[in-house]
Short mmCIF file of C-alpha atoms in Angstrom, two decimals:
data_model
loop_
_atom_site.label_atom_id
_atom_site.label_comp_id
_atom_site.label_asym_id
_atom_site.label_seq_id
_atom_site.Cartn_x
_atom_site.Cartn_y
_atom_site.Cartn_z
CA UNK A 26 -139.83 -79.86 -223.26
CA UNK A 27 -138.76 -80.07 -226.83
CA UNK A 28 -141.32 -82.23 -229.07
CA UNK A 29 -142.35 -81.93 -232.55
CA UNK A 30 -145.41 -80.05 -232.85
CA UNK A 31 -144.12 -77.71 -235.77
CA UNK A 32 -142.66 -80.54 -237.73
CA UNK A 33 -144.95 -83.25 -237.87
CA UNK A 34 -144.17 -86.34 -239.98
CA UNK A 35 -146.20 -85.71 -243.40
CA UNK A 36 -147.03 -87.92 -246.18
CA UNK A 37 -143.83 -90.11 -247.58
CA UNK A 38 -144.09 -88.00 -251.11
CA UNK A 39 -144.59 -84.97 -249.31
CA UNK A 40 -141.33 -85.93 -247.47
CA UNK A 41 -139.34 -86.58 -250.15
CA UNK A 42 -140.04 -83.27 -251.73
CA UNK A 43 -139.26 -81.53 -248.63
CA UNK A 44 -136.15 -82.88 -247.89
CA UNK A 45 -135.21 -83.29 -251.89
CA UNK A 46 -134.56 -79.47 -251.95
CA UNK A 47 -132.20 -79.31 -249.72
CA UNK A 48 -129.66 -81.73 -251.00
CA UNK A 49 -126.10 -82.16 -251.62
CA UNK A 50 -124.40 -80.66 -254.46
CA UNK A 51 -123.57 -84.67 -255.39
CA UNK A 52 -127.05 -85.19 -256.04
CA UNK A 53 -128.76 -82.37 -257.29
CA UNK A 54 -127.36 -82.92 -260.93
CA UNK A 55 -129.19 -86.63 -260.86
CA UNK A 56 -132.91 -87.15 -261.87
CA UNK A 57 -135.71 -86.94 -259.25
CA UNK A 58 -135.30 -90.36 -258.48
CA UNK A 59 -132.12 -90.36 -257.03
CA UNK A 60 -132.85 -87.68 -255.31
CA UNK A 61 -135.40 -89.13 -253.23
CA UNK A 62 -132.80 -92.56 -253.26
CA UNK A 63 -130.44 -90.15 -251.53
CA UNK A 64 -133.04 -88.81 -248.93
CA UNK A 65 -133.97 -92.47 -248.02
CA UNK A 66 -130.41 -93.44 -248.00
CA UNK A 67 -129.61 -90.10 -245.96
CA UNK A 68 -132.44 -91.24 -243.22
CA UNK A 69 -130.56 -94.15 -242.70
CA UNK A 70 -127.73 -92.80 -241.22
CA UNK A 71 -126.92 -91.73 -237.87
CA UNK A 72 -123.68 -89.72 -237.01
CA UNK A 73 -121.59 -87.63 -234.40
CA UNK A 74 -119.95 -84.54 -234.67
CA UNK A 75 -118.15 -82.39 -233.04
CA UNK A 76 -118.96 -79.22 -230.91
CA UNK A 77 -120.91 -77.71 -228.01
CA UNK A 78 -122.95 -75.34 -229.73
CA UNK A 79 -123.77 -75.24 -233.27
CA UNK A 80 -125.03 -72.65 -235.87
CA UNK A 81 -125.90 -72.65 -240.30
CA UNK A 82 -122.06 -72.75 -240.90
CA UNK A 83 -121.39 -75.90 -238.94
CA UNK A 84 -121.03 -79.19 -240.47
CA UNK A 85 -123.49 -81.25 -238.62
CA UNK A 86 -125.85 -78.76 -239.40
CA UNK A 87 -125.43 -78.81 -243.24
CA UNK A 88 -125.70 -82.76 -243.19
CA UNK A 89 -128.93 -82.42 -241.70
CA UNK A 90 -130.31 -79.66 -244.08
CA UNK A 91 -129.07 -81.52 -246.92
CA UNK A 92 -131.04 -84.56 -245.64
CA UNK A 93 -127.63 -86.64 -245.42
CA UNK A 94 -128.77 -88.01 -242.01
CA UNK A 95 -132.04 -89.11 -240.16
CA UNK A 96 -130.29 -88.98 -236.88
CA UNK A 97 -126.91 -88.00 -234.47
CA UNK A 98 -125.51 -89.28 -231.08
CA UNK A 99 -124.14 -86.86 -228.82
CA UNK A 100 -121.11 -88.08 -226.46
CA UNK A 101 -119.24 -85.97 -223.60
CA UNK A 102 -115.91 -86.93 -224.16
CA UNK A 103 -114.12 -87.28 -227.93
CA UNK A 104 -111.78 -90.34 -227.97
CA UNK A 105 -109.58 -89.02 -230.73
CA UNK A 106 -108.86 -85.89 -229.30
CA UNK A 107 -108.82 -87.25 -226.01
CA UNK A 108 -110.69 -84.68 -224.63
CA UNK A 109 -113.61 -83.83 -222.50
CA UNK A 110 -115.44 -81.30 -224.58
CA UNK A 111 -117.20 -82.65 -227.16
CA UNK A 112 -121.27 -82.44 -226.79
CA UNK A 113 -122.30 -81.92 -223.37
CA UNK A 114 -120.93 -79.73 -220.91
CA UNK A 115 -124.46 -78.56 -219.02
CA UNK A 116 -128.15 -79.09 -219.08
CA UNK A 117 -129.08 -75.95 -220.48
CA UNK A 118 -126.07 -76.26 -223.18
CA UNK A 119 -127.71 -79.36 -223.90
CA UNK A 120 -130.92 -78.27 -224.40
CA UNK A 121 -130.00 -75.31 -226.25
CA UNK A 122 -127.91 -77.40 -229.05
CA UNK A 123 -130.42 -80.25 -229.53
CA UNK A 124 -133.29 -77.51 -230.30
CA UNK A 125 -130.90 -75.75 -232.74
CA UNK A 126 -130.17 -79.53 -233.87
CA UNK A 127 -133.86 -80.40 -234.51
CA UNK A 128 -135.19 -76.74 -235.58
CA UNK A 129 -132.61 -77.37 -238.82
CA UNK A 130 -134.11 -80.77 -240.02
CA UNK A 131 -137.12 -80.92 -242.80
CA UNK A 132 -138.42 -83.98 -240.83
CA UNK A 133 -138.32 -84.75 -236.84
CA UNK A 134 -134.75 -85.99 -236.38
CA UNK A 135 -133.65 -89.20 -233.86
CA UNK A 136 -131.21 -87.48 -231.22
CA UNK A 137 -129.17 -90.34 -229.46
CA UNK A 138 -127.16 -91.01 -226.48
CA UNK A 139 -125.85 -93.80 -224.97
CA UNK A 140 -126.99 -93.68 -221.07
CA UNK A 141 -127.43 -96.80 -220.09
CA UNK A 142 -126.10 -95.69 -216.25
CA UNK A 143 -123.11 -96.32 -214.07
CA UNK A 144 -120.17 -96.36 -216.39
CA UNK A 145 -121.76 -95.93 -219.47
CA UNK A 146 -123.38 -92.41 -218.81
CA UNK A 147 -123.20 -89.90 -221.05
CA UNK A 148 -125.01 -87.28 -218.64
CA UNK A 149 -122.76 -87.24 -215.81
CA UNK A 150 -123.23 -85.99 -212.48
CA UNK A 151 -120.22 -83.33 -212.23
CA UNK A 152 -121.94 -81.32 -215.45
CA UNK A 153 -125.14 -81.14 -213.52
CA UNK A 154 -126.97 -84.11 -214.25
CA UNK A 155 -129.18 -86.71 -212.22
CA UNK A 156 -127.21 -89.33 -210.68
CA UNK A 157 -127.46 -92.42 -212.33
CA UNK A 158 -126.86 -96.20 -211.19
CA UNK A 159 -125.47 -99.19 -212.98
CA UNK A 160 -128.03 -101.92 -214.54
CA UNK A 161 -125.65 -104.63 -212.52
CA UNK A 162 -126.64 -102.84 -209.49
CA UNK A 163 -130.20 -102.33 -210.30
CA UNK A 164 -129.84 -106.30 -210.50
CA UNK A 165 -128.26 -107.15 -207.59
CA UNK A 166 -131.28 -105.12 -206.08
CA UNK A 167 -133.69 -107.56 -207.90
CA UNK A 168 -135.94 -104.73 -207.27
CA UNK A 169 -138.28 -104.27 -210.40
CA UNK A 170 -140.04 -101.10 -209.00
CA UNK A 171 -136.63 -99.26 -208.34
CA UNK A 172 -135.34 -99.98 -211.71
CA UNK A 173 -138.75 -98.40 -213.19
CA UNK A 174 -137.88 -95.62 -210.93
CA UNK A 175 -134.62 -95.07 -212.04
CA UNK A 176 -135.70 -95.84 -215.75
CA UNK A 177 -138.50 -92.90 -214.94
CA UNK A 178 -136.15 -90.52 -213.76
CA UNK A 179 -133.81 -91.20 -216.91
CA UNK A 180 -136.11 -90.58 -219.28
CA UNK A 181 -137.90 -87.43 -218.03
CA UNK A 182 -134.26 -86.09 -218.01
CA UNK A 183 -133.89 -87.05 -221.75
CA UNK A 184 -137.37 -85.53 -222.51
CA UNK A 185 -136.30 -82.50 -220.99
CA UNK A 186 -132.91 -82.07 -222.61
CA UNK A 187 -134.91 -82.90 -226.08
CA UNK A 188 -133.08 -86.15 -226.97
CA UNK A 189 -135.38 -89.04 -228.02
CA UNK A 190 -133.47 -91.48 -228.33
CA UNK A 191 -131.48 -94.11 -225.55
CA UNK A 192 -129.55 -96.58 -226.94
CA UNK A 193 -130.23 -98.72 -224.06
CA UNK A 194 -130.97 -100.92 -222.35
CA UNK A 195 -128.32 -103.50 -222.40
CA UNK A 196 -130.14 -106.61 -222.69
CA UNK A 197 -126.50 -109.05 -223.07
CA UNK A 198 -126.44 -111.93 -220.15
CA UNK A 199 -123.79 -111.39 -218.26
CA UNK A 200 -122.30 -115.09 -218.50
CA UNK A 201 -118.84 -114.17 -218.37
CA UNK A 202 -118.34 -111.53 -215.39
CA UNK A 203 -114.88 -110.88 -216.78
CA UNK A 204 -115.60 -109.72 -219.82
CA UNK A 205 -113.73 -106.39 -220.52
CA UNK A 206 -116.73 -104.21 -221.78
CA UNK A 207 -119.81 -105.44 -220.68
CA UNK A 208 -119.27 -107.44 -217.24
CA UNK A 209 -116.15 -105.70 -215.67
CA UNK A 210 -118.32 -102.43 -216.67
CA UNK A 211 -121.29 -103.84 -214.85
CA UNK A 212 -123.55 -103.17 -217.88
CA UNK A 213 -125.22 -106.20 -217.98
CA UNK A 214 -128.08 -106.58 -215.04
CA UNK A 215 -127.67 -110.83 -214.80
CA UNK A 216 -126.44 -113.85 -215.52
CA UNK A 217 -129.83 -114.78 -215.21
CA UNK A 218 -131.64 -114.11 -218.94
CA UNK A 219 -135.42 -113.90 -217.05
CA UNK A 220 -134.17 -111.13 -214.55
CA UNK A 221 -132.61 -109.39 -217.50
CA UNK A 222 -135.51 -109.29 -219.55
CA UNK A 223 -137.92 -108.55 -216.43
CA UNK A 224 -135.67 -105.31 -215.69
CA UNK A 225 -135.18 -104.13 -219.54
CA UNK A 226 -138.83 -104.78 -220.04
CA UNK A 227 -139.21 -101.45 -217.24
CA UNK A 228 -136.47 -99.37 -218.52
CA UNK A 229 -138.28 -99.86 -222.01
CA UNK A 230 -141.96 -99.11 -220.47
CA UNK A 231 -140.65 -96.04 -218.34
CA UNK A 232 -138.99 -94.61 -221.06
CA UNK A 233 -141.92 -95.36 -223.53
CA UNK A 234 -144.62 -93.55 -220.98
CA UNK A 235 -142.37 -90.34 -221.89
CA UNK A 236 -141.83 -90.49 -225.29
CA UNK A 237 -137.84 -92.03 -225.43
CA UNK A 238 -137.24 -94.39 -227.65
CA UNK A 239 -135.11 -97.12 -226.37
CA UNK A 240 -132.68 -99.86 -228.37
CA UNK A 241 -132.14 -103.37 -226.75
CA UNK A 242 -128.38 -104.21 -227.26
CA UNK A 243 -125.92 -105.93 -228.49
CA UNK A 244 -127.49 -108.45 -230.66
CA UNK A 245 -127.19 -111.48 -230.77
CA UNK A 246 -125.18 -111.62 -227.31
CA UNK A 247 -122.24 -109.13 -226.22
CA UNK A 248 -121.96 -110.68 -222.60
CA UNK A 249 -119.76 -114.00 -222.95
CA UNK A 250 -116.85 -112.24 -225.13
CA UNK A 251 -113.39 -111.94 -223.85
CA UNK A 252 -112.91 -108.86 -225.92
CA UNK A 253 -113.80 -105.66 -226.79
CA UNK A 254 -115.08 -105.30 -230.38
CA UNK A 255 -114.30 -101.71 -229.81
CA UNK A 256 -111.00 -103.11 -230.46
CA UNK A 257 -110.43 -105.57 -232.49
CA UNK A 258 -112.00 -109.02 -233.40
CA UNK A 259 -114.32 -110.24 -231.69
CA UNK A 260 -115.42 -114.30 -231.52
CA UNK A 261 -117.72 -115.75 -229.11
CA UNK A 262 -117.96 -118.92 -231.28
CA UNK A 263 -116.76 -121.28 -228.12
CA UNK A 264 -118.20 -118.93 -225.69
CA UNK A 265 -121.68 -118.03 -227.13
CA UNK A 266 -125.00 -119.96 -225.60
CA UNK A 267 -128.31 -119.14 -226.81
CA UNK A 268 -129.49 -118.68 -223.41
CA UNK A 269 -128.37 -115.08 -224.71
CA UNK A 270 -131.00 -114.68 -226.98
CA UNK A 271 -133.70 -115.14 -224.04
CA UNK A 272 -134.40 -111.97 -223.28
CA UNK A 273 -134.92 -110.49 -227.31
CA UNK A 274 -137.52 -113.78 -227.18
CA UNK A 275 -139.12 -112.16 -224.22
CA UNK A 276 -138.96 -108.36 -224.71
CA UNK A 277 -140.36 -108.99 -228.07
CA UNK A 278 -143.60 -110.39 -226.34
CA UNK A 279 -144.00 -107.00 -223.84
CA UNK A 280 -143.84 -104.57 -224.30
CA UNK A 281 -142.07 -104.80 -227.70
CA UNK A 282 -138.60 -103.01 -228.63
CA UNK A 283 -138.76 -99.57 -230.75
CA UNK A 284 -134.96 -100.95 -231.84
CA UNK A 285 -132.40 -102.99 -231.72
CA UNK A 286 -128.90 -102.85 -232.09
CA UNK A 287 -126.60 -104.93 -233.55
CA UNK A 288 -122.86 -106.50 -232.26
CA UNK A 289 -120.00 -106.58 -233.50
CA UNK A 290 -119.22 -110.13 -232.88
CA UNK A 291 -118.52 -113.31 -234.69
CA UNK A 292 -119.79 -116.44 -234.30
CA UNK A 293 -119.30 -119.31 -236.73
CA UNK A 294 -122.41 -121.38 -235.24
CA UNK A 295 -124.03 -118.65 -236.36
CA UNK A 296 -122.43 -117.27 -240.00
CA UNK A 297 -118.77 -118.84 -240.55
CA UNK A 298 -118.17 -115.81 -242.91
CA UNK A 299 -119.34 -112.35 -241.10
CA UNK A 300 -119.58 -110.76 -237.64
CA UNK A 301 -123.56 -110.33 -236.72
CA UNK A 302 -123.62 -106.85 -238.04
CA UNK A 303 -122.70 -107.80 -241.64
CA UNK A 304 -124.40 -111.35 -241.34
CA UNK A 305 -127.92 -111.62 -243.47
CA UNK A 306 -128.36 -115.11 -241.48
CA UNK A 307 -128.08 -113.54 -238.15
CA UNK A 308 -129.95 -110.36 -238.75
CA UNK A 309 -132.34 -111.43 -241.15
CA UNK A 310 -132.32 -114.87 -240.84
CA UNK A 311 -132.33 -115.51 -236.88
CA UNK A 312 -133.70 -112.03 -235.81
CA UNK A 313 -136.07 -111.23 -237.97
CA UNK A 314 -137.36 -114.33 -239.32
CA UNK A 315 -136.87 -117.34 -236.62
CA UNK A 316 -137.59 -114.19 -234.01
CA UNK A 317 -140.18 -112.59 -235.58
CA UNK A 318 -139.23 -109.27 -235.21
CA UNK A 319 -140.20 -106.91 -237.85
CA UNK A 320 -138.71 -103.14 -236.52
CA UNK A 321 -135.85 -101.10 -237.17
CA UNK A 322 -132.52 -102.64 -236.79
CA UNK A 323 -129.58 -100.43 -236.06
CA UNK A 324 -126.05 -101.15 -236.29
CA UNK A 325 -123.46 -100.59 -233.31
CA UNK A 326 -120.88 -97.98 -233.95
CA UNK A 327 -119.16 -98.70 -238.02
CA UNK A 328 -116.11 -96.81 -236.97
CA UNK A 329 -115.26 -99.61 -234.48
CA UNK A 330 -112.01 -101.96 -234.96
CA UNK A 331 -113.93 -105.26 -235.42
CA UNK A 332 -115.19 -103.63 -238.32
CA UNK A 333 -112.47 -100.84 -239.76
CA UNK A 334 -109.42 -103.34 -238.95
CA UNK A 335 -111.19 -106.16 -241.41
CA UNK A 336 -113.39 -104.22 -243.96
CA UNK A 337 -113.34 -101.46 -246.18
CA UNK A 338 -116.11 -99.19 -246.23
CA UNK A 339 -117.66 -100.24 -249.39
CA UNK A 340 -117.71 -103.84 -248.48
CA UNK A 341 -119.45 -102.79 -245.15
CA UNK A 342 -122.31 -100.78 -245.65
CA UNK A 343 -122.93 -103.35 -248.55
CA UNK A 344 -122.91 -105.97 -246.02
CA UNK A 345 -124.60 -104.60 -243.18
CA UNK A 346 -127.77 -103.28 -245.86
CA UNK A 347 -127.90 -106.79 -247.05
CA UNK A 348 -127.74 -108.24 -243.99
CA UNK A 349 -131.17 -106.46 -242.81
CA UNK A 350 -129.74 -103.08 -240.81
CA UNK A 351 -131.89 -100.15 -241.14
CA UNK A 352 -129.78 -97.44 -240.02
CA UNK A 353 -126.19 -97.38 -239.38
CA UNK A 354 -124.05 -95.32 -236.91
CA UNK A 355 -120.70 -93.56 -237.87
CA UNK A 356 -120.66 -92.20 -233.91
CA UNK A 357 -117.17 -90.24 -235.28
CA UNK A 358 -115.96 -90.13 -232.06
CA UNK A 359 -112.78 -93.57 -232.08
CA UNK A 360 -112.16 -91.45 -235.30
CA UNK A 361 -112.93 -88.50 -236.94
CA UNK A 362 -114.06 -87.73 -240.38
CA UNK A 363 -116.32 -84.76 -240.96
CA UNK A 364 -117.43 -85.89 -244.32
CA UNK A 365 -118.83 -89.34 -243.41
CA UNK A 366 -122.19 -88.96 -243.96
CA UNK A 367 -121.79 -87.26 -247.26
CA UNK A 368 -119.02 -90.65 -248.19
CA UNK A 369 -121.60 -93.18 -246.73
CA UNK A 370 -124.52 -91.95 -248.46
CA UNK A 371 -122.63 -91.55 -251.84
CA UNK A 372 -121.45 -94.85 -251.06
CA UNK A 373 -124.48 -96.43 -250.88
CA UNK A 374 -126.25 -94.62 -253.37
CA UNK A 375 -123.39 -96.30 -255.65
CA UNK A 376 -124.09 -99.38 -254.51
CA UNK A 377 -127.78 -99.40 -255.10
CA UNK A 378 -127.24 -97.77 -259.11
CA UNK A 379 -124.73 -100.84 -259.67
CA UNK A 380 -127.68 -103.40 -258.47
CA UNK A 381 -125.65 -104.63 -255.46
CA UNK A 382 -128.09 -103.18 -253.45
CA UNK A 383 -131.49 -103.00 -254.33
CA UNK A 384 -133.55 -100.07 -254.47
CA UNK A 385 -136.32 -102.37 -252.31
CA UNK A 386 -133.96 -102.99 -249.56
CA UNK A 387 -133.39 -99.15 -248.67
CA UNK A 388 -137.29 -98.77 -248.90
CA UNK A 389 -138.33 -101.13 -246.92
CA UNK A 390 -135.92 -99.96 -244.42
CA UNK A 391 -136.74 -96.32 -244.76
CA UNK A 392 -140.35 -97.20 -243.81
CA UNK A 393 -139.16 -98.83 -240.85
CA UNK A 394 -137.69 -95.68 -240.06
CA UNK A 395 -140.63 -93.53 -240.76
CA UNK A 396 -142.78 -95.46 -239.00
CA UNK A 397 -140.95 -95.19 -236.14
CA UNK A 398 -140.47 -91.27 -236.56
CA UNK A 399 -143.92 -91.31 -236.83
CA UNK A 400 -144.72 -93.35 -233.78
CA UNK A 401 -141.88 -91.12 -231.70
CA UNK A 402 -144.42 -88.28 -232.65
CA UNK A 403 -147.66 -89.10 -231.65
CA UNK A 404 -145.77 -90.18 -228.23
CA UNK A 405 -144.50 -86.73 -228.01
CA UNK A 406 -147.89 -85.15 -228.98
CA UNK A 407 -149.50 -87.27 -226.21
CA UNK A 408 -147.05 -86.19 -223.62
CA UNK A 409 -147.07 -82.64 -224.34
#
């Protein structure tokens, strides 16, 4: 097992010193205070890269010494290239390159994946990996104690391979079966928004008993879209019911959600101006203020069409702060640009000087983060 007994999460100051030392060229010239700007900016973002196997020359590895990043999601296939080598080819590749992923960052870094099972599996069997099961079958099987088991098995893998972090479970309603990426990919477990929350509520618990974080997705309700937002636009305005909100309402009750992820969907009941990712009244004003829920928000993939086909950059990491995200995801994979986290953080660290953003918004969100890195460690402690 990987944890983080060597790099345990130390005073915020003592933080910022730590990782200040290491930055980017960009920032070093600035005064102290931008430097530790940058580092909370940097711990906000989440990125892919490319490669198998890493070492102090690759890119991926620099970003995370320079403190550009607080966290990367691996992937076994790369879209652009269209190819199947991109992150994973084997458990004990896996293993080796998220060690020599977290041995290189000044504070314990959040290693994602998407595997949710079935289709969406990033750990496939033909590389060597568990078998996994769709959440539509696990609930067709209505079967609360096989989905824990399942859920169980998942996340000891995980642990094993030294990746803390599932961006799962899907928590969308499945209220429109033909719906191109979540229902015709049987990623949704229901139709039903109590049998959805009952079975997420034991993917989150199993995972949790091992030290995985988990992130409930796609807020405020993939499952009645006709498209993919991978895509293009996306709006569910005449197809949206807040029956999908149901199971947030519940989860947030037990056991809780480490985080949860936003969608890339628009909905003018909601905000007549901006998808839910970029919308303060959906992620701010319905999630965390009419919902109650107070932890770290992170954005679905920025580098998808519902987002690059209608905004600029600037315009929507401005948006996306503003509207309450606390970290963002460039996964790098629909396209590829090697500098991104360097672009984003300068980006936002633009943003904040010029009073568009302010400096209170990136800490309160890099204390969500924090705490949560903290709370990933004691779990990890416990289970070691």
């Amino acid at each position: 097992m990987i944890h983080f007994q060597s790099r345990k999460i130390i005073p915020v100051l003592l933080v910022w010193l730590a990782v200040s030392f290491g930055f980017a060229a960009s920032c070093q010239a600035g005064p102290d205070q931008d430097k530790e700007l940058a580092m909370q900016i940097g711990q906000m973002l989440m990125v892919g890269f490319r490669g198998t196997h890493v070492d102090e020359k690759s890119p991926i590895i620099r970003d995370i010494q320079q403190g550009l990043v607080g966290g990367v999601i691996l992937f076994d296939y790369d879209v652009a290239q269209r190819s199947p080598d991109r992150n994973i080819l084997s458990p004990d590749q896996l293993r080796e390159l998220t060690n020599a992923l977290q041995s290189a960052s000044p504070t314990p870094l959040f290693i994602a994946v998407d595997q949710e099972g079935g289709r969406v599996a990033r750990l496939k069997q033909d590389r060597g990996f568990p078998e996994s099961v769709s959440q539509a079958w696990l609930g067709l099987q209505n079967d609360p104690d096989l989905t824990s088991r399942y859920a169980s098995q998942t996340a000891s893998t995980l642990q094993d391979l030294g990746i803390n972090l599932n961006l799962a479970p899907v928590v969308d309603v499945n209220t429109n079966p033909d719906n191109p990426v979540i229902g015709l990919l049987e990623r949704s477990f229901s139709s039903d928004p109590g049998l959805v929350a009952r079975h997420a509520d034991r993917v989150v618990a199993s995972h949790r008993e091992l030290g995985v974080l988990t992130a409930l997705k796609h807020f405020p309700g993939h499952g009645s879209s006709t498209r993919d937002s991978h895509l293009g636009f996306t709006d569910v305005t005449e197809t949206w019911s807040a029956v999908e909100l149901e199971p947030y309402a519940l989860l947030f009750e037990s056991p809780g959600a480490d985080m949860v992820m936003t969608a890339h969907v628009f909905n003018a009941h909601l905000d007549p101006e901006w998808p839910a990712t970029l919308s303060h009244a959906t992620l701010t004003g319905l999630l965390r203020t009419r919902m109650g829920y107070d932890g770290v928000i992170i954005s679905d993939d920025m580098q998808m069409k519902a987002i690059t086909d209608h905004f600029g950059l600037e315009t929507a990491l401005e948006q996306t702060i503003m509207a309450g995200a606390d970290m963002i995801i460039f996964g790098n994979n629909l396209v590829y640009e090697q500098d991104i986290a360097a672009r984003a953080g300068g980006v936002i660290l633009e943003l904040v000087k010029q009073g568009r953003i302010p400096e209170k918004r990136i800490n309160e969100s890099f204390a969500r983060i924090i705490k949560l890195k903290k709370d990933l460690q004691e779990k990890g402690d416990r289970s070691s």
